[in-house]
Amino acid sequence: MKLHSVKELLAGDKLLQEVKVKGWIRTFRSNRFIALNDGSTINNIQCVVDFEKTPEDTLKQLTTGAAVSITGAIVESQGRGQNVEIQVSEIKILGKADPEEYPIQPKKHSLEFLREKAHLRIRTNTFSAVMRVRSALSFAVHQYFQKNDFYYVNTPIITGSDAEGAGEMFRVSTLDPKNPPLTNDKEIDYKEDFFGKETNLTVSGQLEAETYAMGLGKVYTFGPTFRAENSNTSRHLAEFWMIEPEVAFLDLDGNMDLAEDFIKYIIKYVLDNCQDDLAFLEQRLAQEEKSKPQAQRSEMTLTEKLHFVLDNNFKRVTYTEAIDILKNSKPNKKKKFNYIIEEWGADLQSEHERYLVEKHFKAPVILFDYPAKIKAFYMRLNEDGKTVRAMDILFPGIGEIVGGSQREERFDVLKEKIDAMGIDEKELWWYLELRKFGTATHSGFGLGFERLVQFATGMTNIRDVIPFPRSPQNAEF
Ligand code: 4AD
Ligand code: MG
């Protein structure tokens, strides 16, 4: 007999004589009604057990969390809340879950508690909804680029270069930390290490993606990236997934058009394809908002937030204009910001980014032409000699969701910048060489996938949108 999914059975309009379904018991009440879920949908199917025909021993094991196999007929439901249900003819316990020990009981658990049970939290409505939306988002990412003739490239995870030049890397080494080989100067001798040089986990696939764009034209990466920054915030992970398109012959304006079109496409995709999960997540968010003090509550529901991005033109503003707005803003004058903006050149914090989006422009914002000093070495220098062709996209509730730029394609300018920033030119010889042979204007950006999932699901903490979060002092599971 074919195994049906709960989703198929709930969506089907046929009453079937005999079906088989396997899943986990969410609840069992009145010794009669099982709410069964198999992960295929947020919705449970009700399975009605005839307790007189079911062995006492089996009945006892029908507890929350147990895995069961059920055979029966699909009938119209007499009860409220569902159209169809299964009249159980046979039930088998596949794996029991002792209620004294199983931690995920049918009651409200805090997200903090569930983070400690990350191996079981996927059996809750919240996490299964988030992870189904995450899956749909990643499908939409590939669909968008494939439809638009981009090629998917896999850039290396172990690298010898620091793509962002920020020094926030995890070392990859097979040397014995207790007894490493030393050079004559008593430094660790990485020539003896596995790769014969210092290597680390990549912070971004951009530099390698650039080499591929300068041959394939339009490419994108979608892979894990690693940052050893000690930021214990609700928006930072030490291991996160990034999507990085890179396009030859594209300038900064074209890059902004691409990013806006791309983001709108994937948001529309989840609105169209994840309705049940979004409806649940919207309710969840509304509940969470209720528990906050009035001043901190968001004015938008989840669907309204998604439409805020979909229906608005992203406002394109230079860094210089933004600094003027912020300097003259109420929270800056009344010293309500944690970081007061005093002068041009200041790095923006998430509180400033959110002010621009939520209070000032009331639209997603693309900030561009940042001071060269606060941005990475590879961004193209403007004629003014002090700003670069950088762009950050800012979202409500999140702040920066995308960081990108037009790349410095001029050999001499790039070399000078690498030297001025104290970066070892030898590590980037191949990146520089790209500017020697057939160089051309090119641009790209990086979208933090978890920040996107956070935005689309309304989850407050980034640790709740990736299966097993990695953050300072935390690599369990
Ligand atoms: O702005 P970032 O550092 O840009 C780059 O890495 C460029 N190489 C991208 C490119 O032009 N190809 O990072 C890009 C995005 C950020 O906007 C943010 O959404 C996300 O990656 N991000 C993080 N997400 C979670 N945890 C962290 N620690 C993150 N750091 C950056
Ligand atoms: Mg950035």
Tab-separated table of C-alpha atoms in Angstrom, residues 64-248:
chain	number	residue	atom	x	y	z
A	64	THR	CA	2.888	12.878	22.395
A	65	GLY	CA	6.016	12.336	20.326
A	66	ALA	CA	5.534	8.636	19.573
A	67	ALA	CA	6.015	7.532	15.942
A	68	VAL	CA	3.117	5.502	14.573
A	69	SER	CA	1.921	3.816	11.406
A	70	ILE	CA	-1.797	4.122	10.780
A	71	THR	CA	-4.047	2.385	8.278
A	72	GLY	CA	-7.680	3.332	7.848
A	73	ALA	CA	-10.379	4.955	5.768
A	74	ILE	CA	-10.642	8.642	4.936
A	75	VAL	CA	-14.090	9.796	6.010
A	76	GLU	CA	-15.841	13.116	6.352
A	77	SER	CA	-15.194	14.513	9.799
A	78	GLN	CA	-18.105	15.029	12.183
A	79	GLY	CA	-16.073	17.267	14.448
A	80	ARG	CA	-15.118	20.892	13.896
A	81	GLY	CA	-11.736	22.017	12.634
A	82	GLN	CA	-11.212	19.568	9.793
A	83	ASN	CA	-13.056	18.316	6.697
A	84	VAL	CA	-11.721	14.798	6.725
A	85	GLU	CA	-10.286	12.397	9.251
A	86	ILE	CA	-8.984	8.853	9.342
A	87	GLN	CA	-11.118	6.100	10.790
A	88	VAL	CA	-8.307	3.933	12.122
A	89	SER	CA	-8.442	0.214	11.316
A	90	GLU	CA	-4.895	-0.616	12.317
A	91	ILE	CA	-2.306	1.238	14.343
A	92	LYS	CA	1.292	0.259	14.984
A	93	ILE	CA	3.685	1.907	17.390
A	94	LEU	CA	6.967	2.429	15.540
A	95	GLY	CA	8.806	4.244	18.321
A	96	LYS	CA	7.401	5.212	21.691
A	97	ALA	CA	8.141	8.469	23.558
A	98	ASP	CA	7.981	8.151	27.332
A	99	PRO	CA	5.931	11.157	28.528
A	100	GLU	CA	8.053	11.337	31.696
A	101	GLU	CA	11.107	12.015	29.552
A	102	TYR	CA	9.999	13.490	26.189
A	103	PRO	CA	10.591	17.240	26.511
A	104	ILE	CA	8.307	18.564	23.762
A	105	GLN	CA	4.910	18.383	25.447
A	106	PRO	CA	1.743	19.979	24.021
A	107	LYS	CA	2.136	23.284	25.832
A	108	LYS	CA	3.951	26.527	25.148
A	109	HIS	CA	7.725	26.136	25.388
A	110	SER	CA	10.016	29.160	25.296
A	111	LEU	CA	12.291	29.575	22.274
A	112	GLU	CA	15.266	29.587	24.673
A	113	PHE	CA	14.233	26.203	26.062
A	114	LEU	CA	13.766	24.822	22.556
A	115	ARG	CA	17.244	26.021	21.530
A	116	GLU	CA	18.616	23.592	24.086
A	117	LYS	CA	16.544	20.837	22.476
A	118	ALA	CA	17.550	21.696	18.906
A	119	HIS	CA	17.462	17.999	17.959
A	120	LEU	CA	13.748	17.810	18.792
A	121	ARG	CA	12.457	21.353	18.231
A	122	ILE	CA	11.680	20.623	14.592
A	123	ARG	CA	8.661	18.684	15.900
A	124	THR	CA	6.973	21.909	16.992
A	125	ASN	CA	4.681	24.013	14.795
A	126	THR	CA	6.962	27.036	15.008
A	127	PHE	CA	10.150	25.330	13.890
A	128	SER	CA	8.575	23.157	11.244
A	129	ALA	CA	6.889	26.256	9.754
A	130	VAL	CA	10.162	28.234	9.818
A	131	MET	CA	12.130	25.408	8.217
A	132	ARG	CA	9.562	24.811	5.470
A	133	VAL	CA	9.676	28.530	4.640
A	134	ARG	CA	13.491	28.382	4.709
A	135	SER	CA	13.402	25.526	2.222
A	136	ALA	CA	10.990	27.412	-0.059
A	137	LEU	CA	13.175	30.531	0.093
A	138	SER	CA	16.250	28.615	-0.972
A	139	PHE	CA	14.352	27.040	-3.856
A	140	ALA	CA	13.186	30.510	-4.939
A	141	VAL	CA	16.779	31.780	-4.827
A	142	HIS	CA	17.925	29.115	-7.265
A	143	GLN	CA	14.823	29.526	-9.405
A	144	TYR	CA	15.341	33.267	-9.748
A	145	PHE	CA	18.951	32.961	-10.845
A	146	GLN	CA	18.434	29.951	-13.092
A	147	LYS	CA	15.520	31.688	-14.842
A	148	ASN	CA	17.738	34.723	-15.394
A	149	ASP	CA	20.646	32.753	-16.894
A	150	PHE	CA	23.024	32.893	-13.938
A	151	TYR	CA	25.320	29.908	-13.342
A	152	TYR	CA	25.616	28.394	-9.875
A	153	VAL	CA	29.261	28.115	-8.760
A	154	ASN	CA	30.649	26.415	-5.682
A	155	THR	CA	33.470	28.472	-4.229
A	156	PRO	CA	35.933	26.930	-1.747
A	157	ILE	CA	35.199	26.734	1.962
A	158	ILE	CA	38.858	26.451	2.942
A	159	THR	CA	40.824	29.465	1.711
A	160	GLY	CA	44.131	31.235	2.179
A	161	SER	CA	42.700	34.738	1.767
A	162	ASP	CA	40.541	37.003	3.923
A	163	ALA	CA	37.841	38.206	1.528
A	164	GLU	CA	36.594	40.989	3.791
A	165	GLY	CA	39.997	41.924	5.191
A	166	ALA	CA	38.493	42.055	8.664
A	167	GLY	CA	40.571	39.295	10.238
A	168	GLU	CA	37.581	37.464	11.669
A	169	MET	CA	38.492	33.969	10.593
A	170	PHE	CA	38.514	30.443	11.950
A	171	ARG	CA	41.852	28.767	11.350
A	172	VAL	CA	42.004	25.411	9.559
A	173	SER	CA	45.034	23.421	10.628
A	174	THR	CA	46.202	19.889	11.319
A	175	LEU	CA	49.228	20.973	13.368
A	176	ASP	CA	49.478	19.705	16.920
A	177	PRO	CA	48.444	22.751	18.996
A	178	LYS	CA	50.522	21.510	21.956
A	179	ASN	CA	53.670	21.063	19.958
A	180	PRO	CA	53.600	23.027	16.689
A	181	PRO	CA	56.668	23.151	14.428
A	182	LEU	CA	58.505	26.469	14.815
A	183	THR	CA	60.557	28.600	12.438
A	184	ASN	CA	63.963	30.013	13.411
A	185	ASP	CA	62.110	33.104	14.671
A	186	LYS	CA	59.996	30.916	17.001
A	187	GLU	CA	56.854	31.577	14.958
A	188	ILE	CA	54.527	28.702	14.075
A	189	ASP	CA	55.799	27.196	10.836
A	190	TYR	CA	52.763	26.862	8.600
A	191	LYS	CA	54.910	25.450	5.825
A	192	GLU	CA	54.630	22.231	7.824
A	193	ASP	CA	50.846	22.478	7.964
A	194	PHE	CA	48.475	20.445	5.774
A	195	PHE	CA	48.297	22.983	2.945
A	196	GLY	CA	51.823	24.326	3.427
A	197	LYS	CA	50.409	27.730	4.365
A	198	GLU	CA	47.976	29.399	6.753
A	199	THR	CA	44.377	28.594	5.844
A	200	ASN	CA	40.974	29.401	7.271
A	201	LEU	CA	37.249	28.946	6.720
A	202	THR	CA	35.961	31.428	4.181
A	203	VAL	CA	34.089	34.586	5.227
A	204	SER	CA	32.695	35.044	1.703
A	205	GLY	CA	32.905	33.396	-1.698
A	206	GLN	CA	33.072	36.737	-3.478
A	207	LEU	CA	36.695	36.857	-4.579
A	208	GLU	CA	36.524	33.462	-6.260
A	209	ALA	CA	33.046	34.253	-7.647
A	210	GLU	CA	34.553	37.332	-9.315
A	211	THR	CA	36.991	35.140	-11.234
A	212	TYR	CA	34.089	33.067	-12.524
A	213	ALA	CA	31.981	36.098	-13.463
A	214	MET	CA	34.911	37.232	-15.609
A	215	GLY	CA	34.395	34.187	-17.806
A	216	LEU	CA	30.854	32.922	-17.296
A	217	GLY	CA	29.374	36.409	-17.171
A	218	LYS	CA	26.619	35.944	-14.589
A	219	VAL	CA	27.192	33.657	-11.610
A	220	TYR	CA	25.961	33.162	-8.054
A	221	THR	CA	27.119	31.255	-5.014
A	222	PHE	CA	24.925	29.915	-2.222
A	223	GLY	CA	26.933	28.367	0.537
A	224	PRO	CA	28.076	28.451	4.137
A	225	THR	CA	30.373	31.222	5.377
A	226	PHE	CA	32.110	31.598	8.719
A	227	ARG	CA	32.941	34.585	10.878
A	228	ALA	CA	34.744	34.567	14.173
A	229	GLU	CA	33.313	37.931	15.207
A	230	ASN	CA	32.352	37.995	18.839
A	231	SER	CA	28.928	39.552	18.270
A	232	ASN	CA	26.373	38.012	20.561
A	233	THR	CA	23.383	39.615	18.870
A	234	SER	CA	20.049	38.407	17.519
A	235	ARG	CA	21.353	39.018	13.956
A	236	HIS	CA	24.796	37.376	13.971
A	237	LEU	CA	25.886	33.771	13.594
A	238	ALA	CA	29.401	32.353	13.447
A	239	GLU	CA	28.247	30.041	10.625
A	240	PHE	CA	25.690	31.398	8.191
A	241	TRP	CA	24.661	30.944	4.562
A	242	MET	CA	25.228	33.619	2.009
A	243	ILE	CA	23.988	34.147	-1.540
A	244	GLU	CA	26.470	36.068	-3.685
A	245	PRO	CA	25.663	36.955	-7.287
A	246	GLU	CA	28.490	38.466	-9.331
A	247	VAL	CA	28.003	39.969	-12.785
A	248	ALA	CA	30.454	41.111	-15.450
